[in-house]
Amino acid sequence: MIEVKNLKKDYIDEAETTSALRGVTFTINKGDFVSIMGPSGSGKSTLVQILSFLDRSTGGSYAFNGKKIDDLSDIELAHIRNKSIGFVFQSFNLLTRLTVYENVEIPLIYSDVAPAERRAMIETAVHNVGLDEKLYVETAKLSGGQKQRIAIARALVNDPDVIFADEPTGNLDSVSGAQVMDILDGLNRNGRTVILVTHETATAEFADRIIRLRDGAIESDVPVKNPRHSKSQFIK
């Protein structure tokens, strides 16, 4: 699904050049669950922004689903991003004055899905995170764990090829964090590709593989010996 070769990213500020990525190479197959780790300044945020079409590399190549994306226009990248990528953020990024239904609907507003088809898609996405009873509740009234589960539903509603989860448990207590990871695990078990960015080793070990970055380069890329997969209580 994802293939990057010698990927580089340089930031130029006046006469100074800063290399955020220094020749990164790896592949991610459909259905993989991969964690990306690294200290602050390692390049992990830059890498994920490029992989999710929010930024462009300055060197190397990137192919997504067999198609090279380096020469695509911003409009073409935006179309692929809206259709193929789901995002889950640490800070939820929900509109608190809107209901759960309205928040999950947002990605569909910018797609070619007919309004008549939206309801079933929204209801399915919310059902898949176990919050059917909250469908018409304002998100401001939800707990942190429930907000993150709704953020996952929003990421799912367009049936994306891959979900990027950026520190999805960072603002949650241990119980809520475990529920969120259980959902992501269940999605992966059902064939969804998940790319997780985290600084927590215990969270990263839910994946099957951990890519560690340091100073813009891959320090290690190894399978997890005992993935912390558990049967999801939410995903049927």
mmCIF file of C-alpha atoms in Angstrom:
data_model
loop_
_atom_site.group_PDB
_atom_site.id
_atom_site.type_symbol
_atom_site.label_atom_id
_atom_site.label_comp_id
_atom_site.label_asym_id
_atom_site.label_seq_id
_atom_site.Cartn_x
_atom_site.Cartn_y
_atom_site.Cartn_z
ATOM 1 C CA MET A 1 0.000 0.000 0.000
ATOM 2 C CA ILE A 2 2.775 2.450 0.979
ATOM 3 C CA GLU A 3 6.288 2.397 -0.457
ATOM 4 C CA VAL A 4 8.837 5.109 0.256
ATOM 5 C CA LYS A 5 12.384 5.070 -1.075
ATOM 6 C CA ASN A 6 15.165 7.350 0.129
ATOM 7 C CA LEU A 7 12.560 9.854 1.328
ATOM 8 C CA LYS A 8 13.977 13.244 2.301
ATOM 9 C CA LYS A 9 12.561 16.465 3.672
ATOM 10 C CA ASP A 10 14.588 19.671 3.969
ATOM 11 C CA TYR A 11 13.376 22.926 5.460
ATOM 12 C CA ILE A 12 15.161 26.019 4.191
ATOM 13 C CA ASP A 13 15.188 29.107 6.395
ATOM 14 C CA GLU A 14 17.176 31.968 4.870
ATOM 15 C CA ALA A 15 20.655 30.512 4.414
ATOM 16 C CA GLU A 16 20.175 27.520 6.718
ATOM 17 C CA THR A 17 18.903 24.090 5.674
ATOM 18 C CA THR A 18 17.476 21.682 8.226
ATOM 19 C CA SER A 19 17.055 18.037 7.237
ATOM 20 C CA ALA A 20 13.985 16.550 8.907
ATOM 21 C CA LEU A 21 14.172 13.269 6.963
ATOM 22 C CA ARG A 22 17.446 11.820 5.696
ATOM 23 C CA GLY A 23 16.735 9.046 3.227
ATOM 24 C CA VAL A 24 13.950 6.941 4.760
ATOM 25 C CA THR A 25 13.001 3.678 3.034
ATOM 26 C CA PHE A 26 10.283 1.161 3.970
ATOM 27 C CA THR A 27 7.025 -0.438 2.821
ATOM 28 C CA ILE A 28 3.682 -0.882 4.565
ATOM 29 C CA ASN A 29 1.312 -3.516 3.224
ATOM 30 C CA LYS A 30 -2.473 -3.490 3.261
ATOM 31 C CA GLY A 31 -3.735 -4.710 6.621
ATOM 32 C CA ASP A 32 -0.534 -3.887 8.524
ATOM 33 C CA PHE A 33 -0.561 -2.327 11.991
ATOM 34 C CA VAL A 34 2.592 -0.197 12.302
ATOM 35 C CA SER A 35 3.758 2.065 15.118
ATOM 36 C CA ILE A 36 6.118 4.964 14.464
ATOM 37 C CA MET A 37 8.192 6.097 17.426
ATOM 38 C CA GLY A 38 11.012 8.524 18.062
ATOM 39 C CA PRO A 39 12.079 11.388 20.331
ATOM 40 C CA SER A 40 11.108 14.985 19.687
ATOM 41 C CA GLY A 41 12.828 16.163 16.517
ATOM 42 C CA SER A 42 13.304 12.647 15.155
ATOM 43 C CA GLY A 43 11.206 13.339 12.054
ATOM 44 C CA LYS A 44 8.166 11.193 12.885
ATOM 45 C CA SER A 45 5.658 14.055 12.567
ATOM 46 C CA THR A 46 7.179 15.138 9.256
ATOM 47 C CA LEU A 47 7.084 11.562 7.984
ATOM 48 C CA VAL A 48 3.421 11.107 8.876
ATOM 49 C CA GLN A 49 2.482 14.438 7.293
ATOM 50 C CA ILE A 50 4.071 13.295 4.034
ATOM 51 C CA LEU A 51 2.527 9.813 4.194
ATOM 52 C CA SER A 52 -0.927 11.341 4.738
ATOM 53 C CA PHE A 53 -0.555 13.910 1.925
ATOM 54 C CA LEU A 54 -0.429 16.931 4.239
ATOM 55 C CA ASP A 55 3.105 17.778 3.101
ATOM 56 C CA ARG A 56 5.492 16.902 0.310
ATOM 57 C CA SER A 57 8.974 15.437 0.365
ATOM 58 C CA THR A 58 11.956 17.230 -1.133
ATOM 59 C CA GLY A 59 13.662 14.057 -2.304
ATOM 60 C CA GLY A 60 13.133 10.353 -2.864
ATOM 61 C CA SER A 61 9.871 8.763 -3.973
ATOM 62 C CA TYR A 62 6.501 7.815 -2.478
ATOM 63 C CA ALA A 63 3.979 5.409 -3.994
ATOM 64 C CA PHE A 64 0.491 4.875 -2.554
ATOM 65 C CA ASN A 65 -1.538 1.886 -3.707
ATOM 66 C CA GLY A 66 0.941 1.413 -6.521
ATOM 67 C CA LYS A 67 0.643 5.000 -7.782
ATOM 68 C CA LYS A 68 3.511 7.472 -7.532
ATOM 69 C CA ILE A 69 2.220 10.629 -5.892
ATOM 70 C CA ASP A 70 5.275 12.883 -6.142
ATOM 71 C CA ASP A 71 4.067 14.720 -9.249
ATOM 72 C CA LEU A 72 0.377 14.963 -8.361
ATOM 73 C CA SER A 73 -1.213 18.384 -7.944
ATOM 74 C CA ASP A 74 -2.428 19.668 -4.580
ATOM 75 C CA ILE A 75 -6.012 19.126 -5.731
ATOM 76 C CA GLU A 76 -5.284 15.521 -6.680
ATOM 77 C CA LEU A 77 -3.594 14.916 -3.330
ATOM 78 C CA ALA A 78 -6.550 16.444 -1.486
ATOM 79 C CA HIS A 79 -8.905 14.102 -3.330
ATOM 80 C CA ILE A 80 -6.853 11.038 -2.377
ATOM 81 C CA ARG A 81 -6.562 12.267 1.212
ATOM 82 C CA ASN A 82 -10.318 12.731 1.585
ATOM 83 C CA LYS A 83 -11.117 9.378 0.013
ATOM 84 C CA SER A 84 -8.332 7.159 1.326
ATOM 85 C CA ILE A 85 -7.079 8.584 4.631
ATOM 86 C CA GLY A 86 -8.721 8.707 8.060
ATOM 87 C CA PHE A 87 -7.214 10.804 10.862
ATOM 88 C CA VAL A 88 -7.392 10.390 14.638
ATOM 89 C CA PHE A 89 -5.713 13.143 16.667
ATOM 90 C CA GLN A 90 -4.609 13.421 20.280
ATOM 91 C CA SER A 91 -6.824 16.479 20.810
ATOM 92 C CA PHE A 92 -9.882 14.860 19.126
ATOM 93 C CA ASN A 93 -10.506 17.899 16.841
ATOM 94 C CA LEU A 94 -14.270 17.647 17.290
ATOM 95 C CA LEU A 95 -16.690 20.563 17.092
ATOM 96 C CA THR A 96 -18.111 20.481 20.604
ATOM 97 C CA ARG A 97 -21.318 22.394 19.817
ATOM 98 C CA LEU A 98 -22.283 19.857 17.177
ATOM 99 C CA THR A 99 -23.834 16.470 17.855
ATOM 100 C CA VAL A 100 -22.017 13.210 17.333
ATOM 101 C CA TYR A 101 -23.964 12.714 14.116
ATOM 102 C CA GLU A 102 -22.941 16.129 12.781
ATOM 103 C CA ASN A 103 -19.264 15.625 13.651
ATOM 104 C CA VAL A 104 -19.070 12.240 11.966
ATOM 105 C CA GLU A 105 -20.841 13.667 8.922
ATOM 106 C CA ILE A 106 -18.159 16.309 8.261
ATOM 107 C CA PRO A 107 -15.913 14.212 5.947
ATOM 108 C CA LEU A 108 -18.962 13.261 3.881
ATOM 109 C CA ILE A 109 -19.845 16.893 3.247
ATOM 110 C CA TYR A 110 -16.652 17.239 1.209
ATOM 111 C CA SER A 111 -17.166 13.998 -0.700
ATOM 112 C CA ASP A 112 -19.453 12.947 -3.530
ATOM 113 C CA VAL A 113 -21.667 10.874 -1.239
ATOM 114 C CA ALA A 114 -25.336 11.703 -1.751
ATOM 115 C CA PRO A 115 -27.096 13.092 1.343
ATOM 116 C CA ALA A 116 -29.527 10.190 1.244
ATOM 117 C CA GLU A 117 -26.659 7.720 1.746
ATOM 118 C CA ARG A 118 -24.982 9.571 4.581
ATOM 119 C CA ARG A 119 -27.235 8.473 7.434
ATOM 120 C CA ALA A 120 -26.495 4.770 7.036
ATOM 121 C CA MET A 121 -22.750 5.437 6.767
ATOM 122 C CA ILE A 122 -22.751 7.623 9.880
ATOM 123 C CA GLU A 123 -24.817 5.176 11.906
ATOM 124 C CA THR A 124 -22.529 2.302 10.914
ATOM 125 C CA ALA A 125 -19.381 4.220 11.866
ATOM 126 C CA VAL A 126 -20.785 5.191 15.268
ATOM 127 C CA HIS A 127 -22.008 1.635 15.853
ATOM 128 C CA ASN A 128 -18.510 0.336 15.155
ATOM 129 C CA VAL A 129 -17.139 2.287 18.115
ATOM 130 C CA GLY A 130 -19.965 1.202 20.417
ATOM 131 C CA LEU A 131 -21.696 4.557 20.914
ATOM 132 C CA ASP A 132 -25.048 4.178 19.135
ATOM 133 C CA GLU A 133 -26.885 5.770 22.067
ATOM 134 C CA LYS A 134 -24.818 8.982 21.754
ATOM 135 C CA LEU A 135 -25.678 9.661 18.097
ATOM 136 C CA TYR A 136 -27.602 12.891 18.755
ATOM 137 C CA VAL A 137 -25.754 14.039 21.875
ATOM 138 C CA GLU A 138 -23.585 17.174 21.704
ATOM 139 C CA THR A 139 -19.933 16.126 21.821
ATOM 140 C CA ALA A 140 -19.276 18.643 24.610
ATOM 141 C CA LYS A 141 -21.227 16.297 26.892
ATOM 142 C CA LEU A 142 -19.036 13.271 26.184
ATOM 143 C CA SER A 143 -16.113 11.998 28.222
ATOM 144 C CA GLY A 144 -12.605 12.148 26.783
ATOM 145 C CA GLY A 145 -12.658 8.479 25.886
ATOM 146 C CA GLN A 146 -16.027 8.822 24.177
ATOM 147 C CA LYS A 147 -14.774 11.835 22.210
ATOM 148 C CA GLN A 148 -11.820 9.858 20.925
ATOM 149 C CA ARG A 149 -14.081 6.980 19.937
ATOM 150 C CA ILE A 150 -16.237 9.432 17.983
ATOM 151 C CA ALA A 151 -13.075 10.788 16.357
ATOM 152 C CA ILE A 152 -12.362 7.225 15.230
ATOM 153 C CA ALA A 153 -15.922 6.951 13.869
ATOM 154 C CA ARG A 154 -15.341 10.157 11.904
ATOM 155 C CA ALA A 155 -12.097 8.703 10.540
ATOM 156 C CA LEU A 156 -13.962 5.547 9.498
ATOM 157 C CA VAL A 157 -17.020 7.042 7.868
ATOM 158 C CA ASN A 158 -15.464 7.376 4.394
ATOM 159 C CA ASP A 159 -14.191 3.783 4.534
ATOM 160 C CA PRO A 160 -10.549 4.895 4.114
ATOM 161 C CA ASP A 161 -7.701 2.642 3.064
ATOM 162 C CA VAL A 162 -5.566 3.617 6.068
ATOM 163 C CA ILE A 163 -6.070 5.245 9.460
ATOM 164 C CA PHE A 164 -3.381 7.515 10.905
ATOM 165 C CA ALA A 165 -3.655 7.755 14.691
ATOM 166 C CA ASP A 166 -1.429 10.480 16.152
ATOM 167 C CA GLU A 167 -0.985 9.949 19.916
ATOM 168 C CA PRO A 168 -4.626 8.795 20.198
ATOM 169 C CA THR A 169 -4.318 7.942 23.908
ATOM 170 C CA GLY A 170 -2.245 10.977 24.917
ATOM 171 C CA ASN A 171 -5.126 12.853 26.581
ATOM 172 C CA LEU A 172 -6.882 9.823 28.074
ATOM 173 C CA ASP A 173 -6.787 7.906 31.331
ATOM 174 C CA SER A 174 -5.583 4.318 31.230
ATOM 175 C CA VAL A 175 -9.064 2.776 30.981
ATOM 176 C CA SER A 176 -10.211 5.058 28.146
ATOM 177 C CA GLY A 177 -6.869 4.630 26.404
ATOM 178 C CA ALA A 178 -7.228 0.853 26.532
ATOM 179 C CA GLN A 179 -10.713 1.115 24.999
ATOM 180 C CA VAL A 180 -9.401 3.255 22.143
ATOM 181 C CA MET A 181 -6.547 0.854 21.452
ATOM 182 C CA ASP A 182 -9.000 -2.046 21.593
ATOM 183 C CA ILE A 183 -11.039 -0.384 18.842
ATOM 184 C CA LEU A 184 -7.977 0.287 16.664
ATOM 185 C CA ASP A 185 -6.882 -3.302 17.221
ATOM 186 C CA GLY A 186 -10.309 -4.564 16.180
ATOM 187 C CA LEU A 187 -10.283 -2.426 13.052
ATOM 188 C CA ASN A 188 -6.909 -3.861 12.116
ATOM 189 C CA ARG A 189 -8.110 -7.413 12.752
ATOM 190 C CA ASN A 190 -10.914 -6.712 10.305
ATOM 191 C CA GLY A 191 -8.383 -5.761 7.630
ATOM 192 C CA ARG A 192 -7.921 -2.022 8.152
ATOM 193 C CA THR A 193 -4.394 -0.616 7.809
ATOM 194 C CA VAL A 194 -3.426 1.367 10.924
ATOM 195 C CA ILE A 195 -0.394 3.629 11.326
ATOM 196 C CA LEU A 196 0.063 4.734 14.920
ATOM 197 C CA VAL A 197 2.312 7.538 16.151
ATOM 198 C CA THR A 198 3.081 7.299 19.847
ATOM 199 C CA HIS A 199 5.787 7.863 22.439
ATOM 200 C CA GLU A 200 4.344 5.182 24.743
ATOM 201 C CA THR A 201 6.002 1.788 24.360
ATOM 202 C CA ALA A 202 3.025 -0.110 25.793
ATOM 203 C CA THR A 203 0.730 1.548 23.238
ATOM 204 C CA ALA A 204 3.169 0.978 20.376
ATOM 205 C CA GLU A 205 3.262 -2.729 21.179
ATOM 206 C CA PHE A 206 -0.356 -3.133 20.084
ATOM 207 C CA ALA A 207 1.111 -2.996 16.574
ATOM 208 C CA ASP A 208 2.785 -5.841 14.734
ATOM 209 C CA ARG A 209 5.817 -3.734 13.880
ATOM 210 C CA ILE A 210 7.604 -0.663 15.249
ATOM 211 C CA ILE A 211 9.588 1.804 13.133
ATOM 212 C CA ARG A 212 11.867 3.953 15.296
ATOM 213 C CA LEU A 213 13.263 7.207 13.954
ATOM 214 C CA ARG A 214 16.201 9.243 15.218
ATOM 215 C CA ASP A 215 17.626 12.392 13.641
ATOM 216 C CA GLY A 216 15.553 11.931 10.512
ATOM 217 C CA ALA A 217 16.657 8.360 9.793
ATOM 218 C CA ILE A 218 15.336 4.902 10.633
ATOM 219 C CA GLU A 219 17.067 3.636 13.748
ATOM 220 C CA SER A 220 15.239 0.309 13.728
ATOM 221 C CA ASP A 221 12.346 -1.387 11.956
ATOM 222 C CA VAL A 222 11.410 -4.603 13.737
ATOM 223 C CA PRO A 223 8.379 -6.796 14.375
ATOM 224 C CA VAL A 224 6.820 -6.786 17.830
ATOM 225 C CA LYS A 225 7.634 -10.099 19.476
ATOM 226 C CA ASN A 226 4.402 -10.347 21.456
ATOM 227 C CA PRO A 227 1.840 -7.887 20.021
ATOM 228 C CA ARG A 228 -0.619 -6.763 22.666
ATOM 229 C CA HIS A 229 -3.603 -7.663 20.497
ATOM 230 C CA SER A 230 -6.801 -8.475 22.330
ATOM 231 C CA LYS A 231 -10.161 -9.483 20.964
ATOM 232 C CA SER A 232 -12.114 -6.274 20.500
ATOM 233 C CA GLN A 233 -15.237 -5.865 22.621
ATOM 234 C CA PHE A 234 -16.588 -3.256 20.196
ATOM 235 C CA ILE A 235 -15.896 -4.485 16.681
ATOM 236 C CA LYS A 236 -18.093 -7.348 15.552
#
